[in-house]
mmCIF file of C-alpha atoms in Angstrom:
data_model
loop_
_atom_site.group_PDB
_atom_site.id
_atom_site.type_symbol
_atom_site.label_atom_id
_atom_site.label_comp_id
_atom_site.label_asym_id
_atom_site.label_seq_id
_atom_site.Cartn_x
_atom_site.Cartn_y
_atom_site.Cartn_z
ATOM 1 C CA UNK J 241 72.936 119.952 130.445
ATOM 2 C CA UNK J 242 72.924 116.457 129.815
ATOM 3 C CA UNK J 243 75.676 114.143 131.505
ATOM 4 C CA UNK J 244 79.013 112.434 129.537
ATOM 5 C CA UNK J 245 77.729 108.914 128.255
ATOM 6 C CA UNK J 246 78.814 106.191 130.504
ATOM 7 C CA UNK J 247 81.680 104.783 128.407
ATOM 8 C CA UNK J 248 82.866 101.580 129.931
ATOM 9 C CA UNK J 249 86.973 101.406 130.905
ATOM 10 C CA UNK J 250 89.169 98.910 129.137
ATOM 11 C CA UNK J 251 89.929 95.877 130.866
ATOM 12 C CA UNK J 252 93.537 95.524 132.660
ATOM 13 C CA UNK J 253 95.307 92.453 132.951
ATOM 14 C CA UNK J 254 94.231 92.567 136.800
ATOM 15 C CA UNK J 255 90.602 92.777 135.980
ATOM 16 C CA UNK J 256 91.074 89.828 133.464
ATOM 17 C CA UNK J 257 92.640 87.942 135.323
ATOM 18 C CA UNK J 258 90.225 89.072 138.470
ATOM 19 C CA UNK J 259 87.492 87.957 136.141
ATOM 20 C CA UNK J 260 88.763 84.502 134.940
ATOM 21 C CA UNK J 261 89.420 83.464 138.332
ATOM 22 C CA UNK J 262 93.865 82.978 137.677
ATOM 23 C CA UNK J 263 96.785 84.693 138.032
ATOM 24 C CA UNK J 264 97.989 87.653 136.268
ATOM 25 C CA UNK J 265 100.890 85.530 134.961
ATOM 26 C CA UNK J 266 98.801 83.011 133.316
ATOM 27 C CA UNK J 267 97.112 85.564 131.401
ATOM 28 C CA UNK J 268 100.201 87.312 130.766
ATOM 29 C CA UNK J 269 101.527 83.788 129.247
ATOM 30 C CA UNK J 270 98.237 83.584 126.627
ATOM 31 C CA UNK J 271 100.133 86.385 125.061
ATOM 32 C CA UNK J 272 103.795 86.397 125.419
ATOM 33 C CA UNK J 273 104.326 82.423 126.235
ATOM 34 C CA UNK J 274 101.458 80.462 125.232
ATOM 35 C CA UNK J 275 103.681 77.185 125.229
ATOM 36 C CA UNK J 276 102.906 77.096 128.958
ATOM 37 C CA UNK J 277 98.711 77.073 128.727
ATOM 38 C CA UNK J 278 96.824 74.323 127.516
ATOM 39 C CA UNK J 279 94.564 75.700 124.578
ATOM 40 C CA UNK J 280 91.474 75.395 126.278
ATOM 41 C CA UNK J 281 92.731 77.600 128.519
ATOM 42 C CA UNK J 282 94.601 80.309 126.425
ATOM 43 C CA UNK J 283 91.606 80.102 124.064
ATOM 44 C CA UNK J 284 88.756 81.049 127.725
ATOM 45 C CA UNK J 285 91.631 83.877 127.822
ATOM 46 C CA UNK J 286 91.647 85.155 124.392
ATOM 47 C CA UNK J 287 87.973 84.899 124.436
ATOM 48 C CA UNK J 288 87.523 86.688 127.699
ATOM 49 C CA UNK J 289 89.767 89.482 126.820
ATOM 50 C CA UNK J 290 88.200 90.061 123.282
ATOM 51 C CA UNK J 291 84.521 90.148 125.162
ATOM 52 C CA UNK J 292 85.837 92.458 128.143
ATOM 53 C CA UNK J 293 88.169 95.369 125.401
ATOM 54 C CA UNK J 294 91.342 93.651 126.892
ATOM 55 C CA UNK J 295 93.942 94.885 124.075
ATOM 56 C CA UNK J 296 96.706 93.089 124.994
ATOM 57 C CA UNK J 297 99.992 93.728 127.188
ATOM 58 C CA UNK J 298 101.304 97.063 126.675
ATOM 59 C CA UNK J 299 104.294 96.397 124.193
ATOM 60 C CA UNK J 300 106.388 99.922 124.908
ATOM 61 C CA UNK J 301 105.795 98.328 128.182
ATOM 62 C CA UNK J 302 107.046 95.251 127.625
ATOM 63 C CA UNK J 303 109.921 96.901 125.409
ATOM 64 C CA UNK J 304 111.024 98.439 128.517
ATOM 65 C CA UNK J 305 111.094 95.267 130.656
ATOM 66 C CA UNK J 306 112.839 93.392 128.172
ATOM 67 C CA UNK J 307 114.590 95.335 126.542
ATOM 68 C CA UNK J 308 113.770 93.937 123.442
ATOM 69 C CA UNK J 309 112.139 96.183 120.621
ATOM 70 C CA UNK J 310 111.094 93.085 118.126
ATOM 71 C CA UNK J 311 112.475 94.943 115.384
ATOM 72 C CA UNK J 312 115.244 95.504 113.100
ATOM 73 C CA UNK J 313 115.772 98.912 111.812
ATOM 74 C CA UNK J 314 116.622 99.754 108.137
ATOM 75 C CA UNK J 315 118.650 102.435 107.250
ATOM 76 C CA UNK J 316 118.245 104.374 104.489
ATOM 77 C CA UNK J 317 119.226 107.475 103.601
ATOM 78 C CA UNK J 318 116.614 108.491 100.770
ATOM 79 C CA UNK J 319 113.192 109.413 101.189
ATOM 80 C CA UNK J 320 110.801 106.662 102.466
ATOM 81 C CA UNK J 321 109.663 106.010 98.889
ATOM 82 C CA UNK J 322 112.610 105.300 97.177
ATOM 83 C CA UNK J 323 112.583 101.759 98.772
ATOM 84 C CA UNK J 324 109.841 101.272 96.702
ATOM 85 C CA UNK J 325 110.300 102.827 93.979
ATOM 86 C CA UNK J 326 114.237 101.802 93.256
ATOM 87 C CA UNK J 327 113.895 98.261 91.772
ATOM 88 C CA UNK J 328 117.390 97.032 93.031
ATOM 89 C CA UNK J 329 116.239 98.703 96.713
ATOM 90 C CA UNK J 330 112.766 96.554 96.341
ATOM 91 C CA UNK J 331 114.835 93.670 95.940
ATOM 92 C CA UNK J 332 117.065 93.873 98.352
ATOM 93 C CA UNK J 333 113.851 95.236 100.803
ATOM 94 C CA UNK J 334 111.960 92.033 99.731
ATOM 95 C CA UNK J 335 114.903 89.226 101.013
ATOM 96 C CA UNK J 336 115.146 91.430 104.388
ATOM 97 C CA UNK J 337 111.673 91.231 104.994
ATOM 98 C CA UNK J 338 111.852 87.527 104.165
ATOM 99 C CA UNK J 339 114.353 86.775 106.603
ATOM 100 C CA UNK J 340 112.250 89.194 109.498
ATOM 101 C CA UNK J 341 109.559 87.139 108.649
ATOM 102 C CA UNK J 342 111.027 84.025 109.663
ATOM 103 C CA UNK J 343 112.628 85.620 112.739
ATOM 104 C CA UNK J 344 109.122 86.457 113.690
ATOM 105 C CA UNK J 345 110.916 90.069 113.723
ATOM 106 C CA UNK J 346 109.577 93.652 112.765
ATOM 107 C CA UNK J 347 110.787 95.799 110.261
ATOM 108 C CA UNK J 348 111.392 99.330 110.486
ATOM 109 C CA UNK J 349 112.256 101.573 108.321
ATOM 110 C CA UNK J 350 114.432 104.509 108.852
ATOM 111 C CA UNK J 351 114.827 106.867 106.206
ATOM 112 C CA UNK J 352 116.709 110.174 106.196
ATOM 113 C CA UNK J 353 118.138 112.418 103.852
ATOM 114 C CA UNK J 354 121.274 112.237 102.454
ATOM 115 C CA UNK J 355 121.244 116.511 102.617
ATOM 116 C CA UNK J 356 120.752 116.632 105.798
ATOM 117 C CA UNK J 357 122.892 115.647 109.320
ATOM 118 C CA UNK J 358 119.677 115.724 111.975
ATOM 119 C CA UNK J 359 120.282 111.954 113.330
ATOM 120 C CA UNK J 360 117.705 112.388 115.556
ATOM 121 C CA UNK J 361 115.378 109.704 113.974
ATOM 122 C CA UNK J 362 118.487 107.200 114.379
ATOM 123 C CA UNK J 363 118.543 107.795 118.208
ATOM 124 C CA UNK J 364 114.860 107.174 118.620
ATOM 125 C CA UNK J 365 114.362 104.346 117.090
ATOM 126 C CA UNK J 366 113.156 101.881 118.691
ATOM 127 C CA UNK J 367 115.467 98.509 117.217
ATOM 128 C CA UNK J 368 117.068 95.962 118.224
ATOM 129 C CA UNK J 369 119.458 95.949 115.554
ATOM 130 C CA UNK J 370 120.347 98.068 112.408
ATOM 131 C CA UNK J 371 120.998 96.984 109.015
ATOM 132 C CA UNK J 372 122.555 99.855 106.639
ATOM 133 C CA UNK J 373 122.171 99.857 103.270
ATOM 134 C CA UNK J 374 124.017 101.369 100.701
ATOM 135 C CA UNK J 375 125.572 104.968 102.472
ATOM 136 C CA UNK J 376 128.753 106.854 101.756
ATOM 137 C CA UNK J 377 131.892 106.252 104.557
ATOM 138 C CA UNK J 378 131.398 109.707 106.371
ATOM 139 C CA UNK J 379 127.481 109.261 106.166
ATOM 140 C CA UNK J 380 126.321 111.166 109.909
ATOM 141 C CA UNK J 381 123.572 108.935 110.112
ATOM 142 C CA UNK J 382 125.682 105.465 109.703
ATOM 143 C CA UNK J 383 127.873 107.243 112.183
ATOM 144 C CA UNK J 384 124.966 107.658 114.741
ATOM 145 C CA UNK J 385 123.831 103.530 114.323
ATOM 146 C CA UNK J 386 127.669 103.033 115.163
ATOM 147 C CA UNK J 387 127.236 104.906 118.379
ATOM 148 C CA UNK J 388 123.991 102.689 119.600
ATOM 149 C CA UNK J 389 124.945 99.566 121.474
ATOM 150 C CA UNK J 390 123.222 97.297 119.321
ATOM 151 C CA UNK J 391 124.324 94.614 116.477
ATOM 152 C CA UNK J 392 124.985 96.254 113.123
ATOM 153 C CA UNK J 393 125.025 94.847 109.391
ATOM 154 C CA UNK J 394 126.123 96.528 106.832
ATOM 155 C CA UNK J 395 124.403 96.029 103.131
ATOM 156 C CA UNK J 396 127.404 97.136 100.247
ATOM 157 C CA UNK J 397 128.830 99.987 102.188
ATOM 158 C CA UNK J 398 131.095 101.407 103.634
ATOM 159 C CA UNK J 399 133.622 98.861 103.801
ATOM 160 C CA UNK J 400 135.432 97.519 106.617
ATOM 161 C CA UNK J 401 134.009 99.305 109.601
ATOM 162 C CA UNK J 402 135.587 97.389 112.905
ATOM 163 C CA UNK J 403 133.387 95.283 114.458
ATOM 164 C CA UNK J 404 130.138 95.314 111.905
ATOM 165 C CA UNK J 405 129.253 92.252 109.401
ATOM 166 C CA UNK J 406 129.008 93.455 105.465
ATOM 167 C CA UNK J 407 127.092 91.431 103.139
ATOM 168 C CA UNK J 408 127.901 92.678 99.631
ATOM 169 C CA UNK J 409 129.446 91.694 96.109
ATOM 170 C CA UNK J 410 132.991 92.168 94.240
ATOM 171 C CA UNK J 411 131.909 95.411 92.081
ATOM 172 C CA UNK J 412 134.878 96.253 90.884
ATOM 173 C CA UNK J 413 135.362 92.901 89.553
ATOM 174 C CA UNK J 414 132.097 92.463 88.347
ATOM 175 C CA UNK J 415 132.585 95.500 86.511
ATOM 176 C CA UNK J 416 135.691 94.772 85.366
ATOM 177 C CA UNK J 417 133.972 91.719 83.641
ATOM 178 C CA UNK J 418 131.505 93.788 81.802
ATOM 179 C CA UNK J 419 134.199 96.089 80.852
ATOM 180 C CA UNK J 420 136.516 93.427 78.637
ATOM 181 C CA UNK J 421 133.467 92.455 77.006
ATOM 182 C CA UNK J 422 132.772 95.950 75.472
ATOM 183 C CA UNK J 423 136.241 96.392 74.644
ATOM 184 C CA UNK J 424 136.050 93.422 73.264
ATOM 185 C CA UNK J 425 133.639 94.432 70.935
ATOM 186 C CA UNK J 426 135.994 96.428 69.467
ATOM 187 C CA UNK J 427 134.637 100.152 71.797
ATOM 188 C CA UNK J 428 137.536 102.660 72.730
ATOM 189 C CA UNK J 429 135.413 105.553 72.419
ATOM 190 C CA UNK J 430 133.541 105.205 75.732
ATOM 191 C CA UNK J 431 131.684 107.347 78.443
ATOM 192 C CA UNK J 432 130.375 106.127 81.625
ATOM 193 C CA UNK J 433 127.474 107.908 83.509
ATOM 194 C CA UNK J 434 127.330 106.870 87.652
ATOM 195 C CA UNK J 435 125.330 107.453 90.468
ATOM 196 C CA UNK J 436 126.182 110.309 93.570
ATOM 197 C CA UNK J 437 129.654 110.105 94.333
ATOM 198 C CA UNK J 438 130.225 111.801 97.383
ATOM 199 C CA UNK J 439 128.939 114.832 99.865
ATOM 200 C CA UNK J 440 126.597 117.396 97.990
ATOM 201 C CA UNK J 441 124.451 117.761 95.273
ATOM 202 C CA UNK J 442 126.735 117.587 91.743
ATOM 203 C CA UNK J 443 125.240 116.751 88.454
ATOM 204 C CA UNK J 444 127.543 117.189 85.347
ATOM 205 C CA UNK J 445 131.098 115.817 84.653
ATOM 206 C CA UNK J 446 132.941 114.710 87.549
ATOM 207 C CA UNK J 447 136.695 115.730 87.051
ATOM 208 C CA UNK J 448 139.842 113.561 88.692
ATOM 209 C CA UNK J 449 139.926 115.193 91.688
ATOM 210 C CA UNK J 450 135.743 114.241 92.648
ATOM 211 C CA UNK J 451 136.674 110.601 91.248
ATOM 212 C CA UNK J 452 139.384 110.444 93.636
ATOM 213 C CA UNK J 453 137.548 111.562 96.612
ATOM 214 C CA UNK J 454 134.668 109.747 95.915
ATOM 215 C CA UNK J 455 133.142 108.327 99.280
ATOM 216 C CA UNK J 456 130.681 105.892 98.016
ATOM 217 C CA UNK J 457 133.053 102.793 97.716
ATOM 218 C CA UNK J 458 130.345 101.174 95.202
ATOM 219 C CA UNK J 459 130.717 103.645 92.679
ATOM 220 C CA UNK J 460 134.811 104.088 93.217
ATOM 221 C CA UNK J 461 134.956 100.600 93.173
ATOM 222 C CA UNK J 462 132.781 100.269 89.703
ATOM 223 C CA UNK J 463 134.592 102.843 88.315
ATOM 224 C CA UNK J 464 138.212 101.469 89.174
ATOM 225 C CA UNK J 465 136.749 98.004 87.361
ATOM 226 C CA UNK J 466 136.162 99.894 84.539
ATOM 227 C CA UNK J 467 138.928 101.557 84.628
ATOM 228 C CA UNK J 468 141.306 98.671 85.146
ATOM 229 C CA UNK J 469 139.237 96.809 81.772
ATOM 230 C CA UNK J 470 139.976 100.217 79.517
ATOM 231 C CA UNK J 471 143.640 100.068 80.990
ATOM 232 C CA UNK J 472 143.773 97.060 79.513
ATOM 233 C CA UNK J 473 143.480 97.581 75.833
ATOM 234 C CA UNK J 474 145.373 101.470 75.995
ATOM 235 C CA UNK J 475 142.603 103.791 76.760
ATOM 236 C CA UNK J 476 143.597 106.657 78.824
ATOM 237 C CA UNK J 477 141.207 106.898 81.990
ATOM 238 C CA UNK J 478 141.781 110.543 82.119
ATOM 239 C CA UNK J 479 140.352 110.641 77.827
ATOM 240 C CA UNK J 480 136.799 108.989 79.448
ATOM 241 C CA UNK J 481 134.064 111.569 80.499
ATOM 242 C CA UNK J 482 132.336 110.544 83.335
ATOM 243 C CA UNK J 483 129.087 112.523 84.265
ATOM 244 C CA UNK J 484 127.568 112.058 87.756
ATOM 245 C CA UNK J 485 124.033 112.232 88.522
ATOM 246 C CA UNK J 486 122.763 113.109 92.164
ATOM 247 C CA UNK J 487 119.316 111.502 91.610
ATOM 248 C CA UNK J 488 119.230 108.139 91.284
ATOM 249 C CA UNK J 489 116.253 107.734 88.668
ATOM 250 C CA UNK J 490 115.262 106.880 84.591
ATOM 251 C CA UNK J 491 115.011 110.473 84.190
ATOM 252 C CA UNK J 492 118.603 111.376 85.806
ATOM 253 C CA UNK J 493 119.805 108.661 83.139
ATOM 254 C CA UNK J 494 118.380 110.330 80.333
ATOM 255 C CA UNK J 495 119.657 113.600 81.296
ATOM 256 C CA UNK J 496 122.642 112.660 81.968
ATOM 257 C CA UNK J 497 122.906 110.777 77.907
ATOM 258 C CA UNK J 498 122.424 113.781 76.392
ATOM 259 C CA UNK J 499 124.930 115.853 78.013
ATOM 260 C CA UNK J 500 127.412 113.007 77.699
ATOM 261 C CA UNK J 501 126.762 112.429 73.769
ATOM 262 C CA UNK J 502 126.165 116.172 73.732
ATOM 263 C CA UNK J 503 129.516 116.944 74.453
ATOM 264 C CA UNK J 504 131.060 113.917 73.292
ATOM 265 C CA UNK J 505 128.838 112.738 70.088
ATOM 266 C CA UNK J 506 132.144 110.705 69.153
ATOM 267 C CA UNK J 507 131.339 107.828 71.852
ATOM 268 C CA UNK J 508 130.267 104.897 70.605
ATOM 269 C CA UNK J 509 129.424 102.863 74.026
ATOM 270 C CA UNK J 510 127.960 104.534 77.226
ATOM 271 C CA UNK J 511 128.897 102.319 80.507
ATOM 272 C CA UNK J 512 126.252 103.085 83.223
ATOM 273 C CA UNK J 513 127.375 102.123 87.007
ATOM 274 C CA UNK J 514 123.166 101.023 87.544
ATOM 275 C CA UNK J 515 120.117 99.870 85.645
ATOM 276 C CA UNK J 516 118.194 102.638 86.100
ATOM 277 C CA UNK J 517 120.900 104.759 84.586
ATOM 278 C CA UNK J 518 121.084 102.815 81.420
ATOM 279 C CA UNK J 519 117.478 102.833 81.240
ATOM 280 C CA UNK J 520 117.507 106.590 80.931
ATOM 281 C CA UNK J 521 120.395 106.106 78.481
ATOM 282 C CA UNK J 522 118.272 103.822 76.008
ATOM 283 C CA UNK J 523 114.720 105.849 76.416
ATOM 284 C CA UNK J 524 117.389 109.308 75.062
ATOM 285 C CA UNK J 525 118.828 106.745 72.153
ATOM 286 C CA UNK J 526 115.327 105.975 71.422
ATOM 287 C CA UNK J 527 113.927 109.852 71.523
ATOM 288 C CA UNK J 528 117.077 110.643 69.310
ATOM 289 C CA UNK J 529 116.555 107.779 66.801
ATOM 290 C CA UNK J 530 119.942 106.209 67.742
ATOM 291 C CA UNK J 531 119.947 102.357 66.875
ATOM 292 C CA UNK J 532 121.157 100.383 69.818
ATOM 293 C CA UNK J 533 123.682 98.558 69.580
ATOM 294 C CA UNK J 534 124.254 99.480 65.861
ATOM 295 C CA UNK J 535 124.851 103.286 66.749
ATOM 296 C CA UNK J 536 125.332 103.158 70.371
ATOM 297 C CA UNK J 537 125.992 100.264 72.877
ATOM 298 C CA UNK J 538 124.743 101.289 77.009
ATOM 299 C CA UNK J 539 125.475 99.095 79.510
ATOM 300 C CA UNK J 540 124.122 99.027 83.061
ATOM 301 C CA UNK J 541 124.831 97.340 86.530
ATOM 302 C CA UNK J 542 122.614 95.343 89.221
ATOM 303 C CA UNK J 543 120.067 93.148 86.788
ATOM 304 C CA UNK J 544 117.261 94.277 88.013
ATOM 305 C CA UNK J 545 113.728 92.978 86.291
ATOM 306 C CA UNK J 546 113.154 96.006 83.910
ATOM 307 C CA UNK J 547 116.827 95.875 82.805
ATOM 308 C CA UNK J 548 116.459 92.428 81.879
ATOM 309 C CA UNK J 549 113.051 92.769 80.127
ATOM 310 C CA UNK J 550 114.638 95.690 78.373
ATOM 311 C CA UNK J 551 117.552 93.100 77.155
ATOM 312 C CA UNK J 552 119.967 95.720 78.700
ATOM 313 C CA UNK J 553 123.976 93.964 79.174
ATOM 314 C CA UNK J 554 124.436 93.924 82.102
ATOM 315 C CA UNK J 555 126.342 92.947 85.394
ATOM 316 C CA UNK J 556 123.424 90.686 87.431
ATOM 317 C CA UNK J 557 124.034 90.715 91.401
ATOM 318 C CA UNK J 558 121.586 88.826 93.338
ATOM 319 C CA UNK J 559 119.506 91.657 95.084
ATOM 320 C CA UNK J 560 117.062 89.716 96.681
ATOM 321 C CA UNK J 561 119.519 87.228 98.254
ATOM 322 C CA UNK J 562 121.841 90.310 99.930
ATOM 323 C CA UNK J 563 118.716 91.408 101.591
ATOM 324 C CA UNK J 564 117.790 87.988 103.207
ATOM 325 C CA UNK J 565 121.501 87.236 104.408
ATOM 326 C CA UNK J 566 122.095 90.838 105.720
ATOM 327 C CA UNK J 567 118.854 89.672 107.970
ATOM 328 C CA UNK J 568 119.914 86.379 108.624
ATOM 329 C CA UNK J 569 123.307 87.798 109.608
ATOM 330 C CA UNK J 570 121.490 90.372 112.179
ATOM 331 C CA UNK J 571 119.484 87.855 113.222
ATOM 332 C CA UNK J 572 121.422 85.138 114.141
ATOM 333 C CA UNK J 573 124.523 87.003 115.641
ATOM 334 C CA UNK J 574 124.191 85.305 119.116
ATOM 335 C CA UNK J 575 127.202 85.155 120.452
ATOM 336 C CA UNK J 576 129.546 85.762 118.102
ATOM 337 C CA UNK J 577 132.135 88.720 118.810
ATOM 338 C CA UNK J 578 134.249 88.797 115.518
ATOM 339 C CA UNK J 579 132.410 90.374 112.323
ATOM 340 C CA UNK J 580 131.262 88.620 109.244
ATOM 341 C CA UNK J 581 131.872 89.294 105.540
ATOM 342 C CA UNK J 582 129.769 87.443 102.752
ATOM 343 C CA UNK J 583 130.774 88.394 99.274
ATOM 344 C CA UNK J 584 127.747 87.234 97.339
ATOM 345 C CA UNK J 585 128.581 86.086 93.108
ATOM 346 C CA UNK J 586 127.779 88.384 89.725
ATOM 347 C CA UNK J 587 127.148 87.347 86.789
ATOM 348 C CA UNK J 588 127.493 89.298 83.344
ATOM 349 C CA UNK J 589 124.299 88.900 81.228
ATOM 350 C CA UNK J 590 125.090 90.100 77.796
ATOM 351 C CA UNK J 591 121.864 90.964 75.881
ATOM 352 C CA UNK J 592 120.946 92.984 73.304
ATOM 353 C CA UNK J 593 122.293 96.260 73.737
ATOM 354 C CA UNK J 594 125.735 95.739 73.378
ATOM 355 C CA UNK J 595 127.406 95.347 69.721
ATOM 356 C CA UNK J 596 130.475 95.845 67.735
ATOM 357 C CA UNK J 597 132.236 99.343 67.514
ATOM 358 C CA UNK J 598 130.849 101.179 64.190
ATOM 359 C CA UNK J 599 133.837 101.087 62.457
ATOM 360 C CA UNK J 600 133.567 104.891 60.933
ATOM 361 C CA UNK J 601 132.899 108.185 63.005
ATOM 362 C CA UNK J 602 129.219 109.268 62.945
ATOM 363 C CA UNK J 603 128.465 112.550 64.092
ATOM 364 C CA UNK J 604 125.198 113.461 64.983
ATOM 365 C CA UNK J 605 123.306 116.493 64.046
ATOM 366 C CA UNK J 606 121.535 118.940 66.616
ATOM 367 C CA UNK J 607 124.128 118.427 69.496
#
C-alpha cells in the first residue's frame, strides 16, 4: 500500500515571518496596515507569502479580535432573488452598494421570509450594522436586528422606531399628488390595486377593517394620499374597491386587473400603489383590447426604468439615492446618539397612460 503524497502545510504568519527574517507584526501590517511598511518591503511580503501558500490573516479571526465584521447587513424579508429581480429593490440595492463601496465595507445580504418567524439567520449574522428595508411594524425579523447591539437604519419602514435613523419619502403626499391629477382628469369611477398589507397571505379585495389594520405604513400611507385626493372632489372612500395582492410581481398586477374590472367593469381609472402593479394592469388592458388612456387610465408608484419606458404616470421617488444615504447614514454614525430622519423628494411624471374620463359608461363584454 502506497504512502499519502507528501502535501506541503500552508505557511503561518510565524513561518513567514520566520522566513523573511521580521516580526510577526510587520507582516501582520502588509495586510491589515500597510501605511506603516515601505513598499519594498510590503511588496518582499506579499511576494513571499504568495510563493510560500500564505493566505492571509484569518479574518473570523480577526473579526473576533476586533470586533469588527467589515460588513453591513441587509435586511430583507423576500427571497434572496427578489433584490434582483424587483426593479425599485435593484435600485435601492445599487446606491447601498455604492455607498459600501466607498466605505471600503461588505455587503451582506439577509433575506428571510415574510411567512415565516425563524430569526435565526438575523442572530448569526455576522454585521456590523443593519440596514432594513421595506418590512411591516410587527415584522419578527426587524424585531430581532432591534435586539442586536449594533447601529440600525431603517429604509421606508416602519416609522419612528426610538433610537434608529429612517431614510424614506412623503408617500402619502406623493400620492396625494398623483391623485388630484386623475381627478382632475375628470375620473370618479376609480379602483386602486396595492401591494401586501399586513400579516398573511390575502389576495382579493381588502375590506375596511384590513385597510385599517394595515401594518405596512407605505401602503396605509399611499392609500390615505389617495384617499385624502378622492375626498377631495366627493368620492366616497368606502365606494373604491381596493384589491390586495400578496406577491409583489407583473403577473400579481395582471391578476389582480381583471378581478378589479371584473367585478367593477364601470371604473374608468385603476390607481396602482407600485410600478410593477401597473405594469400588470396595462399588459391585462392590452390582452383585453382596452385603449389606454382612451378606455382606461392605470397609474403606478416608484418610477422605476420599465415604468418610464412604458410611459406609465407615475409618482418618481429616487430609488437609487435612498439606498446610498441609508449607507452613508450607517456608515458614518460615529458618535452620534440621537436618530436621523431624511425625507428624500417625489416627483409626479405624467405620461401617457393617464387621460380624460370617457364621458359615457362602457361596459365590457365577457366579464
Amino acid at each position: 500500500m502506497s504512502g499519502l503524497p507528501n502535501v506541503r502545510r500552508p505557511a503561518t504568519l510565524a513561518s513567514l515571518a520566520a522566513e523573511l527574517g521580521v516580526s510577526r507584526t510587520t507582516v501582520s501590517n502588509a495586510y491589515n496596515r500597510p501605511d506603516q511598511l515601505s513598499a519594498p518591503l510590503r511588496a518582499r511580503v506579499l511576494e513571499a507569502a504568495r510563493r510560500l501558500g500564505y493566505p492571509g490573516p484569518d479574518p473570523v479571526a480577526r473579526s473576533l479580535r476586533t470586533r469588527k465584521a467589515g460588513a453591513v447587513g441587509l435586511l430583507l424579508t423576500e427571497a434572496l432573488s427578489y433584490a434582483f429581480r424587483d426593479p425599485a429593490a435593484t435600485g435601492f440595492l445599487e446606491g447601498l452598494a455604492l455607498a459600501c463601496e466607498q466605505a471600503g465595507q461588505g455587503l451582506l445580504l439577509i433575506p428571510v421570509s415574510p411567512e415565516h418567524a425563524d430569526v435565526t439567520a438575523v442572530h448569526q449574522a455576522g454585521v456590523d450594522g443593519f440596514v432594513v428595508y421595506s418590512v411591516r411594524e410587527d415584522d419578527p425579523h426587524f424585531l430581532a436586528v432591534l435586539e442586536r447591539p449594533v447601529p440600525t437604519v431603517v429604509c421606508d419602514q416602519p416609522h419612528g422606531v426610538e433610537g434608529v435613523d429612517r431614510v424614506g419619502v412623503d408617500d402619502r403626499a406623493g400620492m396625494l399628488s398623483l391623485t388630484r391629477h386623475v381627478t382632475g382628469l375628470g375620473h370618479r369611477r376609480v379602483g386602486v390595486l396595492c401591494m401586501r398589507l399586513g400579516e398573511g397571505r390575502h389576495d382579493g379585495l381588502a375590506d375596511q377593517q384590513r385597510l385599517q389594520n394595515a401594518t405596512y405604513p407605505v401602503q396605509r400611507d399611499r392609500l390615505a394620499g389617495l384617499r385624502d385626493g378622492l375626498a377631495e372632489v366627493g368620492v366616497d372612500w368606502a365606494d373604491v374597491p381596493v384589491i390586495e395582492r400578496f406577491e409583489h410581481s407583473v403577473e400579481a398586477g395582471q391578476n389582480g386587473a381583471a378581478e378589479l374590472l371584473g367585478a367593477r367593469p364601470d371604473i374608468t381609472a385603476v390607481i396602482c400603489t407600485s410600478d410593477i402593479l401597473a405594469l400588470g394592469a396595462l399588459r391585462y388592458a392590452g390582452d383585453r383590447g382596452l385603449a389606454v388612456p382612451d378606455d382606461l387610465t392605470i397609474t403606478g408608484f416608484d418610477g422605476v426604468p420599465e415604468a418610464e419606458r412604458a410611459g406609465l404616470t407615475t409618482v418618481r421617488q429616487p430609488l437609487l439615492e435612498k439606498g446610498r444615504v441609508a449607507g452613508e447614514l450607517l456608515l458614518e454614525r460615529g458618535d452620534r446618539n440621537r436618530p436621523r430622519r431624511v425625507m428624500l423628494p417625489t416627483e409626479l411624471l405624467v405620461g401617457t397612460t393617464s387621460g380624460e374620463s370617457r364621458t359615457e359608461q362602457r361596459f365590457f363584454s365577457g366579464w
